mmCIF file of C-alpha atoms in Angstrom:
data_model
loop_
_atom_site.group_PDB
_atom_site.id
_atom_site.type_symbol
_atom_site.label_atom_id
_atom_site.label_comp_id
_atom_site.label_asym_id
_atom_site.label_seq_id
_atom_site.Cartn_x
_atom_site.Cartn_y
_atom_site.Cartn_z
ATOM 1 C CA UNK A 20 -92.647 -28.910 23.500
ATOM 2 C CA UNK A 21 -89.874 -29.564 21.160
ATOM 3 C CA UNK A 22 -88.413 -26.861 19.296
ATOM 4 C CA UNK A 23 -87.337 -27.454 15.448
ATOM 5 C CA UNK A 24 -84.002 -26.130 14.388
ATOM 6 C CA UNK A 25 -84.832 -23.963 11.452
ATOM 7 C CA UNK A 26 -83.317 -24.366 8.581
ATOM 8 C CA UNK A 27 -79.786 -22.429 7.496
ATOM 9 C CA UNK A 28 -79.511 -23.128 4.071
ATOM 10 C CA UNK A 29 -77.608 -19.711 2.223
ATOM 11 C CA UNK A 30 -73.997 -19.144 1.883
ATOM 12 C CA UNK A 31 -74.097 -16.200 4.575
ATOM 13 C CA UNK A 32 -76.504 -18.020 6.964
ATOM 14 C CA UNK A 33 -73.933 -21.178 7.067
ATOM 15 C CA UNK A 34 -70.830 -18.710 6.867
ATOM 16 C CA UNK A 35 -72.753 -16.479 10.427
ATOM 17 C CA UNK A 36 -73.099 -19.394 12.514
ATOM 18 C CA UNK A 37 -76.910 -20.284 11.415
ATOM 19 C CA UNK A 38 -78.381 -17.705 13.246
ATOM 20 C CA UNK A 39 -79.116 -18.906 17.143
ATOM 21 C CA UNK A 40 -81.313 -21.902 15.377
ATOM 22 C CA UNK A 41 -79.286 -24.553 17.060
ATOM 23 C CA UNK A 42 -80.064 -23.548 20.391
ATOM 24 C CA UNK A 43 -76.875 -21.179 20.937
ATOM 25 C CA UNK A 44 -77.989 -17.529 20.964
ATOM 26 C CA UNK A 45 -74.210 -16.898 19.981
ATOM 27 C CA UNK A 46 -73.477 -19.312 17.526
ATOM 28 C CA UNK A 47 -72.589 -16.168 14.954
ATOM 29 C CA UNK A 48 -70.233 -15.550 17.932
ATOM 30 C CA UNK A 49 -68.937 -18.995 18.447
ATOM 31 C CA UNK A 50 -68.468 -19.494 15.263
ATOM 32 C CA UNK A 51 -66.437 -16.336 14.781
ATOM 33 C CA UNK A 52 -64.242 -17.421 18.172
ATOM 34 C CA UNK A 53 -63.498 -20.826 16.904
ATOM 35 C CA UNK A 54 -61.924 -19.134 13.500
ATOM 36 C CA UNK A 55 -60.274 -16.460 15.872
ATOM 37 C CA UNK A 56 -58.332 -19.382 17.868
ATOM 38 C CA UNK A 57 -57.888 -21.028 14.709
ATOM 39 C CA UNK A 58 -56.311 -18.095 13.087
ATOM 40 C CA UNK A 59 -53.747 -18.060 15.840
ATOM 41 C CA UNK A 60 -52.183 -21.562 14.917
ATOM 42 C CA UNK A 61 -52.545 -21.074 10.716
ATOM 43 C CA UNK A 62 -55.635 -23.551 10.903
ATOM 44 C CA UNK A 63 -58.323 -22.721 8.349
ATOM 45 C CA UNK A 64 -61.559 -20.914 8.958
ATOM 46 C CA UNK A 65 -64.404 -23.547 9.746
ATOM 47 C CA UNK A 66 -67.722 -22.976 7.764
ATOM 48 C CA UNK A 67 -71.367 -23.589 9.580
ATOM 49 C CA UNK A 68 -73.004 -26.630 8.970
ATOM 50 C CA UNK A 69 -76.740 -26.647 9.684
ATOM 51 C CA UNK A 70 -76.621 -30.388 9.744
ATOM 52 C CA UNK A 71 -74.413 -30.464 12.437
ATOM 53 C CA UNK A 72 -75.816 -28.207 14.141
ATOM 54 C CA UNK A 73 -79.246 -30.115 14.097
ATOM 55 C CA UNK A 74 -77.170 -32.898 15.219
ATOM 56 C CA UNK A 75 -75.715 -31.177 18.379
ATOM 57 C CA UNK A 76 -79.098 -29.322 19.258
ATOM 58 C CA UNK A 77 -80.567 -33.005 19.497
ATOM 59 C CA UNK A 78 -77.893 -34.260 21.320
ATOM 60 C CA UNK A 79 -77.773 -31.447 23.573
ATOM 61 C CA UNK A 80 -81.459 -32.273 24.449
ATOM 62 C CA UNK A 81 -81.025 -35.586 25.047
ATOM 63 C CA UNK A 82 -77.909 -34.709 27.506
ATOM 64 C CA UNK A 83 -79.937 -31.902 29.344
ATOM 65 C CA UNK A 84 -83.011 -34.138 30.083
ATOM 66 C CA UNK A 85 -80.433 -36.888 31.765
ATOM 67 C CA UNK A 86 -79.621 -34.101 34.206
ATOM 68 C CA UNK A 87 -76.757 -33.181 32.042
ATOM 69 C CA UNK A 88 -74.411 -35.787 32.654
ATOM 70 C CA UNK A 89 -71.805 -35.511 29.757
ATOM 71 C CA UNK A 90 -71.154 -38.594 27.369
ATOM 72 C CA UNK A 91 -69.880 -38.223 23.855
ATOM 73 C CA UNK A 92 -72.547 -40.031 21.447
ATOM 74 C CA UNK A 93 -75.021 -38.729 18.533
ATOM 75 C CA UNK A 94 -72.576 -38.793 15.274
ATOM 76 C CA UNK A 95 -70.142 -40.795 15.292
ATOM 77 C CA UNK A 96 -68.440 -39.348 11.817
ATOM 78 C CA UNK A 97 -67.567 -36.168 13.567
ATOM 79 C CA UNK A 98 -65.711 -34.783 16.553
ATOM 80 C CA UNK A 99 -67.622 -33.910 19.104
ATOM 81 C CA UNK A 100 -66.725 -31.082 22.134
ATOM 82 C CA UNK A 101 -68.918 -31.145 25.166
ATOM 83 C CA UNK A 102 -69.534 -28.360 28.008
ATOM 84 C CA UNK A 103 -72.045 -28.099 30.612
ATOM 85 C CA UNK A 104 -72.699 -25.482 33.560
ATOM 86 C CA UNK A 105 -75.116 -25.409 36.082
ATOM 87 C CA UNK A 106 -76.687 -22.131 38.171
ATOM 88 C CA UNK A 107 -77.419 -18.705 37.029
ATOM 89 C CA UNK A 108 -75.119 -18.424 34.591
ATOM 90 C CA UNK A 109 -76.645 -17.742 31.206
ATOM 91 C CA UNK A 110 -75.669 -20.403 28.425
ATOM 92 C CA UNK A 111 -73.427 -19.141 26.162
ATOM 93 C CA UNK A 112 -71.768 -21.504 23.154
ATOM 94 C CA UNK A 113 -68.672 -18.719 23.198
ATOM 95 C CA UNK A 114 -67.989 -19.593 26.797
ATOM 96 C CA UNK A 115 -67.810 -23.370 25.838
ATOM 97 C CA UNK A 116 -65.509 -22.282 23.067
ATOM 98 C CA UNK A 117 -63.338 -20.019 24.836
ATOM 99 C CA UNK A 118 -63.190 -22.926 27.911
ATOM 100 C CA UNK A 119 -62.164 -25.551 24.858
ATOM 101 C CA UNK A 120 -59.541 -23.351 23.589
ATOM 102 C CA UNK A 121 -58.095 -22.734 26.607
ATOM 103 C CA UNK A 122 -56.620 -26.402 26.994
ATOM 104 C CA UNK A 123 -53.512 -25.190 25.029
ATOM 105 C CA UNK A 124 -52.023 -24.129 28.060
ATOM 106 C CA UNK A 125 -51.702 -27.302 28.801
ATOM 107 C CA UNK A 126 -50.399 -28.861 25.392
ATOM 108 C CA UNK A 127 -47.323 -29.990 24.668
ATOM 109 C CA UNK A 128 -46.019 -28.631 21.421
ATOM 110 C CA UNK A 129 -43.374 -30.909 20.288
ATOM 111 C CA UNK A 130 -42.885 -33.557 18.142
ATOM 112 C CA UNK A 131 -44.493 -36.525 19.056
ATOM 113 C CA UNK A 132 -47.935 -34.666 19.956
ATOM 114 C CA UNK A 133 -49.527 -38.019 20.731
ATOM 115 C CA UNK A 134 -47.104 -39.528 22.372
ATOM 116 C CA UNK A 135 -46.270 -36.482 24.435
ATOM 117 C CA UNK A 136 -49.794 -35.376 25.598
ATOM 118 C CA UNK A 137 -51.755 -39.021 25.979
ATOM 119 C CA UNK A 138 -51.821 -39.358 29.178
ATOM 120 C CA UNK A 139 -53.480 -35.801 29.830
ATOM 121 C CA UNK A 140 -55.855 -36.019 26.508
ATOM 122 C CA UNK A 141 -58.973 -35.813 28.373
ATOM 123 C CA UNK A 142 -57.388 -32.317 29.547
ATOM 124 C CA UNK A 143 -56.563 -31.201 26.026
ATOM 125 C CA UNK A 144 -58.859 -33.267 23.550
ATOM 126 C CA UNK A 145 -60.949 -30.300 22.980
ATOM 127 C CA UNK A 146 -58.361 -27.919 21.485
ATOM 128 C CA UNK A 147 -57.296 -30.381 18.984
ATOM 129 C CA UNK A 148 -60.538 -30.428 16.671
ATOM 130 C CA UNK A 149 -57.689 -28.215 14.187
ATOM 131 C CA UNK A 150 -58.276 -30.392 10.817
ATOM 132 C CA UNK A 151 -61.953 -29.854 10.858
ATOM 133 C CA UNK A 152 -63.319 -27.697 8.320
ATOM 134 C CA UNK A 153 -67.802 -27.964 9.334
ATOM 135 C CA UNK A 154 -68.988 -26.658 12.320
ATOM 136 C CA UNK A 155 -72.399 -26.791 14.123
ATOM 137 C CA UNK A 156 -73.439 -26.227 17.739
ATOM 138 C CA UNK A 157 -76.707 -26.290 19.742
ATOM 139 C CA UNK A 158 -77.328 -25.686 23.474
ATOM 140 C CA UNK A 159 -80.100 -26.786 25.599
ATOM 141 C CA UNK A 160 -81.269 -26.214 29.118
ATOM 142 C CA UNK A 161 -82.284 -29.430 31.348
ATOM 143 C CA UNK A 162 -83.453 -29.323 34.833
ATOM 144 C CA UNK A 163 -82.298 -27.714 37.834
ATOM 145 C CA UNK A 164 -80.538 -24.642 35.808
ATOM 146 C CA UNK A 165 -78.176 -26.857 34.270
ATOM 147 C CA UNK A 166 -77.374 -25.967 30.070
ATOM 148 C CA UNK A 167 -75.139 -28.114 28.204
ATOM 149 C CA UNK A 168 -73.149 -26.755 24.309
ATOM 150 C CA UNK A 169 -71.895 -29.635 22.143
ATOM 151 C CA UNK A 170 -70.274 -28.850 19.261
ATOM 152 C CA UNK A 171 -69.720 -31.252 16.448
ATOM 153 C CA UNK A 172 -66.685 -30.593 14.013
ATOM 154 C CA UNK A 173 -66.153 -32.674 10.549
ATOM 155 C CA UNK A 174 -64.001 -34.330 9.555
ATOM 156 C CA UNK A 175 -63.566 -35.273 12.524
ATOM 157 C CA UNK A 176 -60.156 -33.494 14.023
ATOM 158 C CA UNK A 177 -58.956 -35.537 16.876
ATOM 159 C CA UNK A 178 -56.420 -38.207 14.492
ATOM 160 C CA UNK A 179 -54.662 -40.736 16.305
ATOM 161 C CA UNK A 180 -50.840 -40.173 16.194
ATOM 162 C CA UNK A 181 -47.939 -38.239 16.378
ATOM 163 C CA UNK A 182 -47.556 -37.134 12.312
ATOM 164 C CA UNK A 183 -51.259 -36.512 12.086
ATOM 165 C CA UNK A 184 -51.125 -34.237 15.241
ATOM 166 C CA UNK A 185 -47.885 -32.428 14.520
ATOM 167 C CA UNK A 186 -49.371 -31.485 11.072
ATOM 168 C CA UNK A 187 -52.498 -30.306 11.942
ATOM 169 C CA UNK A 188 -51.558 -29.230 15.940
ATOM 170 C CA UNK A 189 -49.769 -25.858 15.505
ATOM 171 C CA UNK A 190 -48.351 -23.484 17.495
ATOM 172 C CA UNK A 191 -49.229 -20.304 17.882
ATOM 173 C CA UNK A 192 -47.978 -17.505 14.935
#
C-alpha cells in the first residue's frame, strides 16, 4: 500500500525538514546537516520544500521497486542527489547527506572549477548543489534490504562553467 506524504504547509514545518513525511525519519536532521555544510563555505541556509519532497519520496519509490538501481529522473527543474545502501543498515537521509558532502575532499578549489574538476564530476557532483535555496528529501525501502534517499534541490545548483562554479563553489571559512 502506498503511503501519502502528508502535507508540510507552516513556516516551522518547511523551516524543520517537514517532519519524516517524505519518507526520511531524519529529514529535520538532514535538513539541519545540509545548512551545517553549507555554513562552512558562506552558502545560504536552504528552506524545506514539501513539494520537493513529494517529488523525491515518489521518485525514491519508483527507484526502490527497480531493485534500486540509481538513475537521475523525476523533476527535471531541480538538482537532484541520489544514495542507495543495501543490508542492515537503517536508512538514514543524514548519512546520504554527510556521504554527499564529503566529495569536497576531492574538489578542486581554484579558478576554473569546471574546467578543473570535469573529468571527476561524477565524484564531486553532489557537493556542488551550493546555489540552491529549496530542499526536499524522501527515502524508500525496495526489496532485498536495499533503501534509496534522493534529494531534490531548486534552483537547481549544479551550473555549467567555470564563473558560475567559482561564485557559488566556496571554500571553506
Amino acid at each position: 500500500m502506498a503511503q501519502q506524504a502528508a502535507s508540510c504547509n507552516s513556516a516551522r514545518c518547511q523551516q524543520q525538514g517537514g517532519g519524516g513525511s517524505s519518507g526520511c525519519v531524519d529529514s529535520a536532521a538532514a535538513l539541519s546537516r545540509h545548512n551545517a555544510y553549507r555554513a562552512r563555505h558562506g552558502a545560504p541556509a536552504l528552506q524545506w520544500s514539501a513539494s520537493l519532497a513529494n517529488d523525491t519520496l515518489a521518485w525514491a519509490r519508483n527507484l526502490a521497486s527497480q531493485g534500486c538501481a540509481l538513475r537521475h529522473g523525476g523533476n527535471g527543474n531541480a538538482g537532484q542527489n541520489l544514495y542507495a545502501v543495501r543490508g542492515n543498515t537503517a536508512m538514514s537521509c543524514v548519512s546520504a547527506t554527510d556521504a554527499w558532502y564529503n566529495e569536497v575532499s576531492q574538489y578542486k578549489f581554484t579558478r576554473r572549477p569546471w574546467t578543473d574538476n570535469q573529468p571527476n564530476f561524477s565524484n564531486i557532483g553532489h557537493f556542488t548543489q551550493l546555489h540552491s535555496t529549496q530542499l526536499g528529501c524522501g527515502a524508500a525501502k525496495g526489496a532485498n534490504n536495499c533503501y534509496v534517499v534522493a534529494c531534490h534541490y531548486s534552483p537547481a545548483g549544479n551550473m555549467v562553467g567555470d564563473s558560475s562554479i567559482y561564485a557559488n563553489v566556496l571554500m571553506t571559512q
